[in-house]
CSV table of N, CA, C and O in Angstrom, one decimal:
chain,number,residue,atom,x,y,z
J,1,MET,N,-7.2,-7.7,6.7
J,1,MET,CA,-6.9,-7.1,5.4
J,1,MET,C,-5.8,-7.8,4.8
J,1,MET,O,-4.8,-8.3,5.5
J,2,LYS,N,-5.6,-7.8,3.4
J,2,LYS,CA,-4.6,-8.4,2.7
J,2,LYS,C,-3.8,-7.4,2.0
J,2,LYS,O,-4.4,-6.6,1.3
J,3,TRP,N,-2.5,-7.4,2.2
J,3,TRP,CA,-1.6,-6.3,1.6
J,3,TRP,C,-0.7,-6.9,0.6
J,3,TRP,O,-0.1,-8.0,0.8
J,4,LEU,N,-0.5,-6.2,-0.5
J,4,LEU,CA,0.4,-6.5,-1.5
J,4,LEU,C,1.5,-5.3,-1.5
J,4,LEU,O,1.2,-4.2,-1.9
J,5,VAL,N,2.7,-5.6,-1.1
J,5,VAL,CA,3.7,-4.6,-0.8
J,5,VAL,C,4.5,-4.5,-2.1
J,5,VAL,O,5.1,-5.6,-2.6
J,6,ASP,N,4.6,-3.3,-2.7
J,6,ASP,CA,5.3,-3.1,-4.0
J,6,ASP,C,6.8,-3.2,-3.8
J,6,ASP,O,7.4,-3.1,-2.7
J,7,ALA,N,7.5,-3.3,-4.9
J,7,ALA,CA,8.9,-3.7,-5.0
J,7,ALA,C,9.8,-2.6,-4.3
J,7,ALA,O,10.8,-3.0,-3.7
J,8,GLN,N,9.5,-1.3,-4.4
J,8,GLN,CA,10.4,-0.4,-3.8
J,8,GLN,C,10.3,-0.2,-2.3
J,8,GLN,O,11.0,0.5,-1.7
J,9,LEU,N,9.4,-1.0,-1.7
J,9,LEU,CA,9.3,-1.0,-0.2
J,9,LEU,C,10.0,-2.3,0.2
J,9,LEU,O,10.0,-3.3,-0.4
J,10,PRO,N,10.5,-2.2,1.5
J,10,PRO,CA,11.2,-3.3,2.0
J,10,PRO,C,10.3,-4.6,2.3
J,10,PRO,O,9.2,-4.4,2.8
J,11,PRO,N,10.9,-5.7,2.1
J,11,PRO,CA,10.1,-6.9,2.4
J,11,PRO,C,9.7,-7.0,3.9
J,11,PRO,O,8.7,-7.6,4.3
J,12,SER,N,10.5,-6.3,4.8
J,12,SER,CA,10.3,-6.3,6.2
J,12,SER,C,9.0,-5.6,6.5
J,12,SER,O,8.4,-5.8,7.6
J,13,LEU,N,8.4,-4.9,5.6
J,13,LEU,CA,7.1,-4.2,5.8
J,13,LEU,C,6.0,-5.3,6.0
J,13,LEU,O,5.1,-5.1,6.7
J,14,CYS,N,6.2,-6.5,5.3
J,14,CYS,CA,5.3,-7.5,5.4
J,14,CYS,C,5.2,-8.0,6.9
J,14,CYS,O,4.2,-8.3,7.4
J,15,ASP,N,6.4,-8.1,7.5
J,15,ASP,CA,6.5,-8.5,9.0
J,15,ASP,C,5.8,-7.4,9.8
J,15,ASP,O,5.1,-7.8,10.8
J,16,TRP,N,5.9,-6.2,9.5
J,16,TRP,CA,5.2,-5.1,10.2
J,16,TRP,C,3.7,-5.3,10.1
J,16,TRP,O,3.0,-5.3,11.2
J,17,PHE,N,3.2,-5.6,9.0
J,17,PHE,CA,1.8,-5.9,8.8
J,17,PHE,C,1.4,-7.1,9.6
J,17,PHE,O,0.3,-7.2,10.3
J,18,ARG,N,2.2,-8.2,9.4
J,18,ARG,CA,1.8,-9.4,10.1
J,18,ARG,C,1.8,-9.3,11.6
J,18,ARG,O,1.0,-9.9,12.3
J,19,SER,N,2.6,-8.4,12.1
J,19,SER,CA,2.6,-8.2,13.6
J,19,SER,C,1.3,-7.5,14.1
J,19,SER,O,1.0,-7.5,15.2
J,20,ARG,N,0.5,-7.0,13.1
J,20,ARG,CA,-0.7,-6.4,13.4
J,20,ARG,C,-1.9,-7.4,12.9
J,20,ARG,O,-3.0,-6.9,12.6
J,21,ASN,N,-1.6,-8.7,12.7
J,21,ASN,CA,-2.5,-9.7,12.3
J,21,ASN,C,-3.1,-9.5,11.0
J,21,ASN,O,-4.3,-9.7,10.7
J,22,GLU,N,-2.3,-8.9,10.1
J,22,GLU,CA,-2.7,-8.7,8.7
J,22,GLU,C,-1.9,-9.6,7.8
J,22,GLU,O,-0.8,-10.0,8.1
J,23,LEU,N,-2.5,-10.0,6.7
J,23,LEU,CA,-1.8,-10.9,5.7
J,23,LEU,C,-1.1,-9.9,4.8
J,23,LEU,O,-1.6,-8.9,4.4
J,24,ALA,N,0.2,-10.2,4.5
J,24,ALA,CA,1.0,-9.4,3.7
J,24,ALA,C,1.9,-10.2,2.8
J,24,ALA,O,2.5,-11.2,3.3
J,25,VAL,N,2.0,-9.8,1.5
J,25,VAL,CA,2.9,-10.5,0.5
J,25,VAL,C,3.7,-9.4,-0.2
J,25,VAL,O,3.1,-8.4,-0.6
J,26,HIS,N,4.9,-9.6,-0.3
J,26,HIS,CA,5.8,-8.7,-1.0
J,26,HIS,C,5.9,-9.2,-2.5
J,26,HIS,O,5.9,-10.4,-2.7
J,27,VAL,N,5.9,-8.3,-3.4
J,27,VAL,CA,5.9,-8.7,-4.8
J,27,VAL,C,7.1,-9.6,-5.1
J,27,VAL,O,7.0,-10.4,-6.0
J,28,SER,N,8.2,-9.5,-4.4
J,28,SER,CA,9.3,-10.4,-4.7
J,28,SER,C,9.0,-11.8,-4.4
J,28,SER,O,9.7,-12.7,-4.9
J,29,GLU,N,7.9,-12.1,-3.7
J,29,GLU,CA,7.5,-13.5,-3.4
J,29,GLU,C,6.6,-14.1,-4.5
J,29,GLU,O,6.3,-15.2,-4.5
J,30,LEU,N,6.2,-13.2,-5.5
J,30,LEU,CA,5.3,-13.7,-6.5
J,30,LEU,C,6.1,-14.1,-7.7
J,30,LEU,O,7.3,-13.6,-7.9
J,31,LEU,N,5.5,-14.9,-8.6
J,31,LEU,CA,6.2,-15.2,-9.8
J,31,LEU,C,6.4,-13.9,-10.6
J,31,LEU,O,5.5,-13.2,-10.9
J,32,GLY,N,7.6,-13.7,-11.1
J,32,GLY,CA,7.9,-12.5,-11.8
J,32,GLY,C,8.6,-11.5,-10.9
J,32,GLY,O,9.3,-10.6,-11.3
J,33,GLY,N,8.4,-11.6,-9.6
J,33,GLY,CA,9.2,-10.8,-8.5
J,33,GLY,C,9.2,-9.4,-8.8
J,33,GLY,O,8.2,-8.8,-9.3
J,34,ILE,N,10.2,-8.8,-8.4
J,34,ILE,CA,10.2,-7.3,-8.4
J,34,ILE,C,10.3,-6.7,-9.9
J,34,ILE,O,10.1,-5.5,-10.0
J,35,SER,N,10.5,-7.5,-10.8
J,35,SER,CA,10.4,-7.0,-12.2
J,35,SER,C,9.0,-7.1,-12.8
J,35,SER,O,8.8,-6.7,-14.0
J,36,MET,N,8.1,-7.5,-12.0
J,36,MET,CA,6.7,-7.6,-12.5
J,36,MET,C,6.1,-6.3,-12.9
J,36,MET,O,6.3,-5.3,-12.1
J,37,PRO,N,5.5,-6.1,-14.0
J,37,PRO,CA,4.9,-4.9,-14.5
J,37,PRO,C,3.8,-4.5,-13.6
J,37,PRO,O,3.0,-5.3,-13.0
J,38,ASP,N,3.6,-3.1,-13.5
J,38,ASP,CA,2.5,-2.6,-12.7
J,38,ASP,C,1.1,-3.1,-13.0
J,38,ASP,O,0.3,-3.4,-12.1
J,39,GLU,N,0.9,-3.3,-14.3
J,39,GLU,CA,-0.4,-3.8,-14.8
J,39,GLU,C,-0.6,-5.2,-14.2
J,39,GLU,O,-1.8,-5.5,-13.8
J,40,LEU,N,0.3,-6.1,-14.1
J,40,LEU,CA,0.1,-7.4,-13.5
J,40,LEU,C,-0.1,-7.3,-12.1
J,40,LEU,O,-0.9,-8.0,-11.5
J,41,ILE,N,0.7,-6.4,-11.4
J,41,ILE,CA,0.4,-6.3,-9.9
J,41,ILE,C,-1.0,-5.8,-9.7
J,41,ILE,O,-1.6,-6.3,-8.8
J,42,TRP,N,-1.5,-4.9,-10.5
J,42,TRP,CA,-2.8,-4.4,-10.4
J,42,TRP,C,-3.8,-5.5,-10.5
J,42,TRP,O,-4.7,-5.7,-9.7
J,43,SER,N,-3.6,-6.3,-11.5
J,43,SER,CA,-4.5,-7.4,-11.9
J,43,SER,C,-4.6,-8.4,-10.7
J,43,SER,O,-5.6,-9.0,-10.4
J,44,ILE,N,-3.4,-8.8,-10.2
J,44,ILE,CA,-3.3,-9.8,-9.1
J,44,ILE,C,-4.1,-9.2,-7.9
J,44,ILE,O,-4.9,-9.9,-7.2
J,45,ALA,N,-3.8,-8.0,-7.6
J,45,ALA,CA,-4.4,-7.3,-6.4
J,45,ALA,C,-5.9,-7.3,-6.6
J,45,ALA,O,-6.6,-7.5,-5.6
J,46,LYS,N,-6.4,-6.9,-7.8
J,46,LYS,CA,-7.8,-6.9,-8.0
J,46,LYS,C,-8.4,-8.2,-7.9
J,46,LYS,O,-9.4,-8.5,-7.2
J,47,ARG,N,-7.8,-9.2,-8.5
J,47,ARG,CA,-8.3,-10.6,-8.5
J,47,ARG,C,-8.3,-11.2,-7.1
J,47,ARG,O,-9.3,-11.9,-6.7
J,48,ASP,N,-7.2,-11.0,-6.3
J,48,ASP,CA,-7.1,-11.6,-5.0
J,48,ASP,C,-7.5,-10.8,-3.9
J,48,ASP,O,-7.2,-11.1,-2.7
J,49,GLU,N,-8.0,-9.6,-4.1
J,49,GLU,CA,-8.6,-8.6,-3.1
J,49,GLU,C,-7.4,-8.1,-2.2
J,49,GLU,O,-7.6,-8.1,-1.0
J,50,PHE,N,-6.3,-7.8,-2.7
J,50,PHE,CA,-5.2,-7.2,-2.0
J,50,PHE,C,-5.3,-5.7,-2.0
J,50,PHE,O,-5.8,-5.1,-3.0
J,51,VAL,N,-4.9,-5.1,-0.9
J,51,VAL,CA,-4.6,-3.6,-0.9
J,51,VAL,C,-3.2,-3.5,-1.4
J,51,VAL,O,-2.3,-4.1,-0.8
J,52,VAL,N,-2.9,-2.6,-2.4
J,52,VAL,CA,-1.5,-2.4,-2.8
J,52,VAL,C,-1.0,-1.3,-2.1
J,52,VAL,O,-1.6,-0.2,-2.0
J,53,ILE,N,0.2,-1.4,-1.5
J,53,ILE,CA,0.9,-0.2,-0.8
J,53,ILE,C,2.2,0.0,-1.6
J,53,ILE,O,2.9,-0.9,-1.9
J,54,SER,N,2.3,1.3,-2.0
J,54,SER,CA,3.4,1.6,-2.9
J,54,SER,C,3.8,3.0,-2.8
J,54,SER,O,3.1,3.9,-2.4
J,55,LYS,N,5.1,3.3,-3.3
J,55,LYS,CA,5.6,4.6,-3.4
J,55,LYS,C,5.6,5.0,-4.9
J,55,LYS,O,6.1,6.1,-5.3
J,56,ASP,N,5.1,4.1,-5.8
J,56,ASP,CA,5.1,4.3,-7.2
J,56,ASP,C,3.9,5.2,-7.6
J,56,ASP,O,2.7,4.8,-7.4
J,57,ARG,N,4.1,6.3,-8.1
J,57,ARG,CA,3.1,7.3,-8.5
J,57,ARG,C,2.2,6.7,-9.6
J,57,ARG,O,0.9,7.1,-9.7
J,58,ASP,N,2.6,5.7,-10.3
J,58,ASP,CA,1.8,5.1,-11.4
J,58,ASP,C,0.5,4.4,-10.7
J,58,ASP,O,-0.5,4.4,-11.4
J,59,PHE,N,0.6,3.9,-9.5
J,59,PHE,CA,-0.5,3.3,-8.8
J,59,PHE,C,-1.5,4.4,-8.4
J,59,PHE,O,-2.7,4.2,-8.5
J,60,PHE,N,-1.0,5.5,-8.0
J,60,PHE,CA,-1.8,6.7,-7.7
J,60,PHE,C,-2.7,7.1,-8.9
J,60,PHE,O,-3.9,7.2,-8.9
J,61,ASP,N,-1.9,7.2,-10.1
J,61,ASP,CA,-2.6,7.6,-11.3
J,61,ASP,C,-3.6,6.6,-11.8
J,61,ASP,O,-4.7,6.9,-12.2
J,62,ARG,N,-3.2,5.3,-11.8
J,62,ARG,CA,-4.1,4.2,-12.1
J,62,ARG,C,-5.4,4.2,-11.3
J,62,ARG,O,-6.4,4.0,-11.8
J,63,SER,N,-5.2,4.5,-10.0
J,63,SER,CA,-6.4,4.5,-9.1
J,63,SER,C,-7.3,5.6,-9.5
J,63,SER,O,-8.6,5.5,-9.4
J,64,ILE,N,-6.8,6.8,-9.8
J,64,ILE,CA,-7.6,7.9,-10.2
J,64,ILE,C,-8.4,7.6,-11.5
J,64,ILE,O,-9.6,7.9,-11.6
J,65,VAL,N,-7.7,7.0,-12.4
J,65,VAL,CA,-8.4,6.6,-13.7
J,65,VAL,C,-9.4,5.5,-13.6
J,65,VAL,O,-10.5,5.6,-14.1
J,66,TYR,N,-9.0,4.4,-12.9
J,66,TYR,CA,-9.8,3.2,-12.9
J,66,TYR,C,-10.7,3.0,-11.6
J,66,TYR,O,-11.5,2.1,-11.6
J,67,GLY,N,-10.3,3.7,-10.6
J,67,GLY,CA,-11.0,3.5,-9.3
J,67,GLY,C,-10.6,2.1,-8.7
J,67,GLY,O,-9.6,1.6,-9.0
J,68,SER,N,-11.4,1.6,-7.8
J,68,SER,CA,-11.1,0.3,-7.2
J,68,SER,C,-12.2,-0.7,-7.5
J,68,SER,O,-13.3,-0.3,-7.9
J,69,PRO,N,-11.9,-2.0,-7.4
J,69,PRO,CA,-10.7,-2.5,-6.8
J,69,PRO,C,-9.5,-2.5,-7.8
J,69,PRO,O,-9.7,-2.3,-9.0
J,70,PRO,N,-8.3,-2.6,-7.2
J,70,PRO,CA,-7.9,-2.7,-5.9
J,70,PRO,C,-7.8,-1.4,-5.2
J,70,PRO,O,-7.7,-0.3,-5.8
J,71,GLN,N,-7.8,-1.4,-3.9
J,71,GLN,CA,-7.6,-0.2,-3.1
J,71,GLN,C,-6.1,0.0,-3.1
J,71,GLN,O,-5.3,-0.9,-3.1
J,72,ILE,N,-5.7,1.3,-3.2
J,72,ILE,CA,-4.3,1.7,-3.2
J,72,ILE,C,-3.9,2.6,-2.1
J,72,ILE,O,-4.7,3.5,-1.7
J,73,VAL,N,-2.8,2.3,-1.4
J,73,VAL,CA,-2.2,3.2,-0.4
J,73,VAL,C,-0.9,3.6,-1.0
J,73,VAL,O,0.0,2.9,-1.3
J,74,TYR,N,-0.9,4.9,-1.3
J,74,TYR,CA,0.2,5.6,-1.9
J,74,TYR,C,1.0,6.4,-0.9
J,74,TYR,O,0.5,7.3,-0.2
J,75,LEU,N,2.3,6.0,-0.7
J,75,LEU,CA,3.2,6.7,0.3
J,75,LEU,C,3.9,7.8,-0.5
J,75,LEU,O,4.7,7.6,-1.3
J,76,ASP,N,3.4,9.0,-0.1
J,76,ASP,CA,3.8,10.2,-0.8
J,76,ASP,C,4.9,10.9,-0.1
J,76,ASP,O,4.8,12.1,0.5
J,77,PHE,N,6.1,10.3,0.2
J,77,PHE,CA,7.3,10.9,0.7
J,77,PHE,C,8.5,10.2,0.2
J,77,PHE,O,8.4,9.1,-0.2
J,78,GLY,N,9.6,10.9,0.2
J,78,GLY,CA,10.8,10.4,-0.3
J,78,GLY,C,11.4,9.2,0.5
J,78,GLY,O,10.8,8.7,1.3
J,79,ASN,N,12.7,9.0,0.1
J,79,ASN,CA,13.3,7.9,0.8
J,79,ASN,C,13.4,8.2,2.2
J,79,ASN,O,13.7,9.4,2.7
J,80,CYS,N,13.3,7.2,3.0
J,80,CYS,CA,13.5,7.3,4.5
J,80,CYS,C,14.0,5.9,5.0
J,80,CYS,O,13.8,4.9,4.3
J,81,SER,N,14.4,5.9,6.2
J,81,SER,CA,14.8,4.6,6.8
J,81,SER,C,13.5,3.8,7.1
J,81,SER,O,12.4,4.2,7.1
J,82,ASN,N,13.8,2.4,7.1
J,82,ASN,CA,12.6,1.6,7.5
J,82,ASN,C,12.0,2.0,8.8
J,82,ASN,O,10.8,1.9,9.0
J,83,GLU,N,12.9,2.4,9.7
J,83,GLU,CA,12.3,2.8,11.0
J,83,GLU,C,11.4,4.0,10.9
J,83,GLU,O,10.3,4.0,11.5
J,84,ASN,N,11.7,5.0,10.1
J,84,ASN,CA,10.8,6.1,9.9
J,84,ASN,C,9.6,5.7,9.1
J,84,ASN,O,8.5,6.2,9.4
J,85,LEU,N,9.7,4.8,8.1
J,85,LEU,CA,8.6,4.3,7.4
J,85,LEU,C,7.6,3.6,8.3
J,85,LEU,O,6.4,3.9,8.3
J,86,PHE,N,8.1,2.7,9.2
J,86,PHE,CA,7.2,2.1,10.2
J,86,PHE,C,6.6,3.1,11.2
J,86,PHE,O,5.4,3.0,11.5
J,87,LEU,N,7.3,4.1,11.5
J,87,LEU,CA,6.7,5.1,12.5
J,87,LEU,C,5.7,5.9,11.8
J,87,LEU,O,4.6,6.1,12.4
J,88,ILE,N,5.8,6.3,10.5
J,88,ILE,CA,4.8,7.1,9.8
J,88,ILE,C,3.6,6.2,9.7
J,88,ILE,O,2.5,6.6,9.9
J,89,LEU,N,3.7,4.9,9.3
J,89,LEU,CA,2.5,4.0,9.2
J,89,LEU,C,1.8,3.9,10.6
J,89,LEU,O,0.6,3.9,10.6
J,90,HIS,N,2.6,3.7,11.6
J,90,HIS,CA,2.1,3.5,12.9
J,90,HIS,C,1.2,4.7,13.3
J,90,HIS,O,0.1,4.6,13.9
J,91,GLN,N,1.8,6.0,13.0
J,91,GLN,CA,1.1,7.1,13.3
J,91,GLN,C,-0.3,7.3,12.6
J,91,GLN,O,-1.2,7.8,13.2
J,92,HIS,N,-0.4,6.7,11.5
J,92,HIS,CA,-1.6,6.8,10.7
J,92,HIS,C,-2.4,5.5,10.7
J,92,HIS,O,-3.5,5.5,10.0
J,93,TRP,N,-2.0,4.5,11.4
J,93,TRP,CA,-2.6,3.2,11.3
J,93,TRP,C,-4.1,3.1,11.5
J,93,TRP,O,-4.8,2.6,10.7
J,94,GLY,N,-4.6,3.7,12.6
J,94,GLY,CA,-6.0,3.7,12.8
J,94,GLY,C,-6.8,4.4,11.8
J,94,GLY,O,-7.8,3.9,11.3
J,95,GLU,N,-6.4,5.5,11.4
J,95,GLU,CA,-7.0,6.2,10.3
J,95,GLU,C,-7.0,5.6,9.0
J,95,GLU,O,-7.9,5.5,8.2
J,96,LEU,N,-5.9,4.9,8.7
J,96,LEU,CA,-5.7,4.1,7.5
J,96,LEU,C,-6.7,2.9,7.4
J,96,LEU,O,-7.4,2.7,6.5
J,97,GLN,N,-6.7,2.2,8.5
J,97,GLN,CA,-7.7,1.0,8.6
J,97,GLN,C,-9.2,1.5,8.5
J,97,GLN,O,-9.9,0.9,7.7
J,98,TYR,N,-9.5,2.5,9.1
J,98,TYR,CA,-10.8,3.1,9.0
J,98,TYR,C,-11.2,3.4,7.6
J,98,TYR,O,-12.2,3.1,7.0
J,99,ALA,N,-10.3,4.2,6.8
J,99,ALA,CA,-10.5,4.6,5.5
J,99,ALA,C,-10.7,3.4,4.6
J,99,ALA,O,-11.6,3.4,3.7
J,100,LEU,N,-9.9,2.4,4.7
J,100,LEU,CA,-10.0,1.2,3.9
J,100,LEU,C,-11.2,0.4,4.2
J,100,LEU,O,-11.9,0.0,3.2
J,101,LYS,N,-11.6,0.3,5.4
J,101,LYS,CA,-12.8,-0.4,5.8
J,101,LYS,C,-14.1,0.2,5.2
J,101,LYS,O,-15.1,-0.4,5.0
J,102,LYS,N,-14.0,1.6,5.2
J,102,LYS,CA,-15.1,2.4,4.6
J,102,LYS,C,-15.1,2.4,3.1
J,102,LYS,O,-16.0,3.0,2.4
J,103,GLY,N,-14.2,1.7,2.5
J,103,GLY,CA,-14.2,1.4,1.0
J,103,GLY,C,-13.5,2.5,0.2
J,103,GLY,O,-13.6,2.6,-1.0
J,104,ARG,N,-12.6,3.3,0.8
J,104,ARG,CA,-11.9,4.3,0.1
J,104,ARG,C,-11.0,3.7,-1.0
J,104,ARG,O,-10.3,2.7,-0.6
J,105,SER,N,-11.0,4.1,-2.1
J,105,SER,CA,-10.2,3.5,-3.3
J,105,SER,C,-8.8,3.9,-3.2
J,105,SER,O,-7.9,3.1,-3.6
J,106,LEU,N,-8.5,5.1,-2.7
J,106,LEU,CA,-7.1,5.6,-2.7
J,106,LEU,C,-6.8,6.3,-1.4
J,106,LEU,O,-7.6,7.2,-1.0
J,107,VAL,N,-5.7,5.9,-0.7
J,107,VAL,CA,-5.3,6.6,0.6
J,107,VAL,C,-3.9,7.1,0.2
J,107,VAL,O,-3.1,6.3,-0.2
J,108,VAL,N,-3.7,8.3,0.5
J,108,VAL,CA,-2.4,9.0,0.3
J,108,VAL,C,-1.8,9.3,1.7
J,108,VAL,O,-2.5,10.1,2.5
J,109,ILE,N,-0.6,8.8,2.0
J,109,ILE,CA,0.0,9.1,3.3
J,109,ILE,C,1.3,9.9,3.0
J,109,ILE,O,2.2,9.4,2.2
J,110,SER,N,1.3,11.0,3.7
J,110,SER,CA,2.6,11.8,3.6
J,110,SER,C,3.2,11.8,5.1
J,110,SER,O,2.6,11.1,6.0
J,111,LYS,N,4.2,12.4,5.3
J,111,LYS,CA,4.8,12.3,6.6
J,111,LYS,C,3.9,12.9,7.7
J,111,LYS,O,4.0,12.5,8.8
J,112,LYS,N,3.1,13.9,7.3
J,112,LYS,CA,2.3,14.5,8.3
J,112,LYS,C,0.8,14.4,8.2
J,112,LYS,O,0.0,14.7,9.1
J,113,GLN,N,0.3,13.8,7.0
J,113,GLN,CA,-1.1,13.6,6.9
J,113,GLN,C,-1.6,12.5,6.1
J,113,GLN,O,-0.8,11.9,5.4
J,114,LEU,N,-2.8,12.1,6.2
J,114,LEU,CA,-3.5,11.0,5.5
J,114,LEU,C,-4.7,11.7,4.7
J,114,LEU,O,-5.5,12.3,5.3
J,115,LEU,N,-4.7,11.4,3.4
J,115,LEU,CA,-5.8,11.9,2.6
J,115,LEU,C,-6.5,10.7,1.9
J,115,LEU,O,-5.9,9.7,1.6
J,116,THR,N,-7.8,10.8,1.8
J,116,THR,CA,-8.6,9.7,1.2
J,116,THR,C,-9.3,10.2,0.0
J,116,THR,O,-9.8,11.4,-0.1
J,117,PHE,N,-9.5,9.3,-1.0
J,117,PHE,CA,-10.3,9.5,-2.2
J,117,PHE,C,-11.3,8.4,-2.5
J,117,PHE,O,-11.0,7.3,-2.1
């Protein structure tokens, strides 16, 4: 799977994905970097078949309106340490992979649950 990590998430999340043999790019690595508008991130992800992972509610809303591609993983919890972020993702990793491979357009992860649409 190919991941596009949004600006408000740490670049180290890419390393977390790579340690699971996933391809990952942080938006800061792209032309335009962290100031890139959501519309452009959406277009790049759609064109290059990335899954966007974000805490930005705009991606949730855009996914509801437009569907996929791209697939969106929306992290629906407030600020937390990187350690807790990685722990939450680890707890939901198998379920997350399954949902995305089944073609779910939107996956919402909270601290305690994972929902798919």
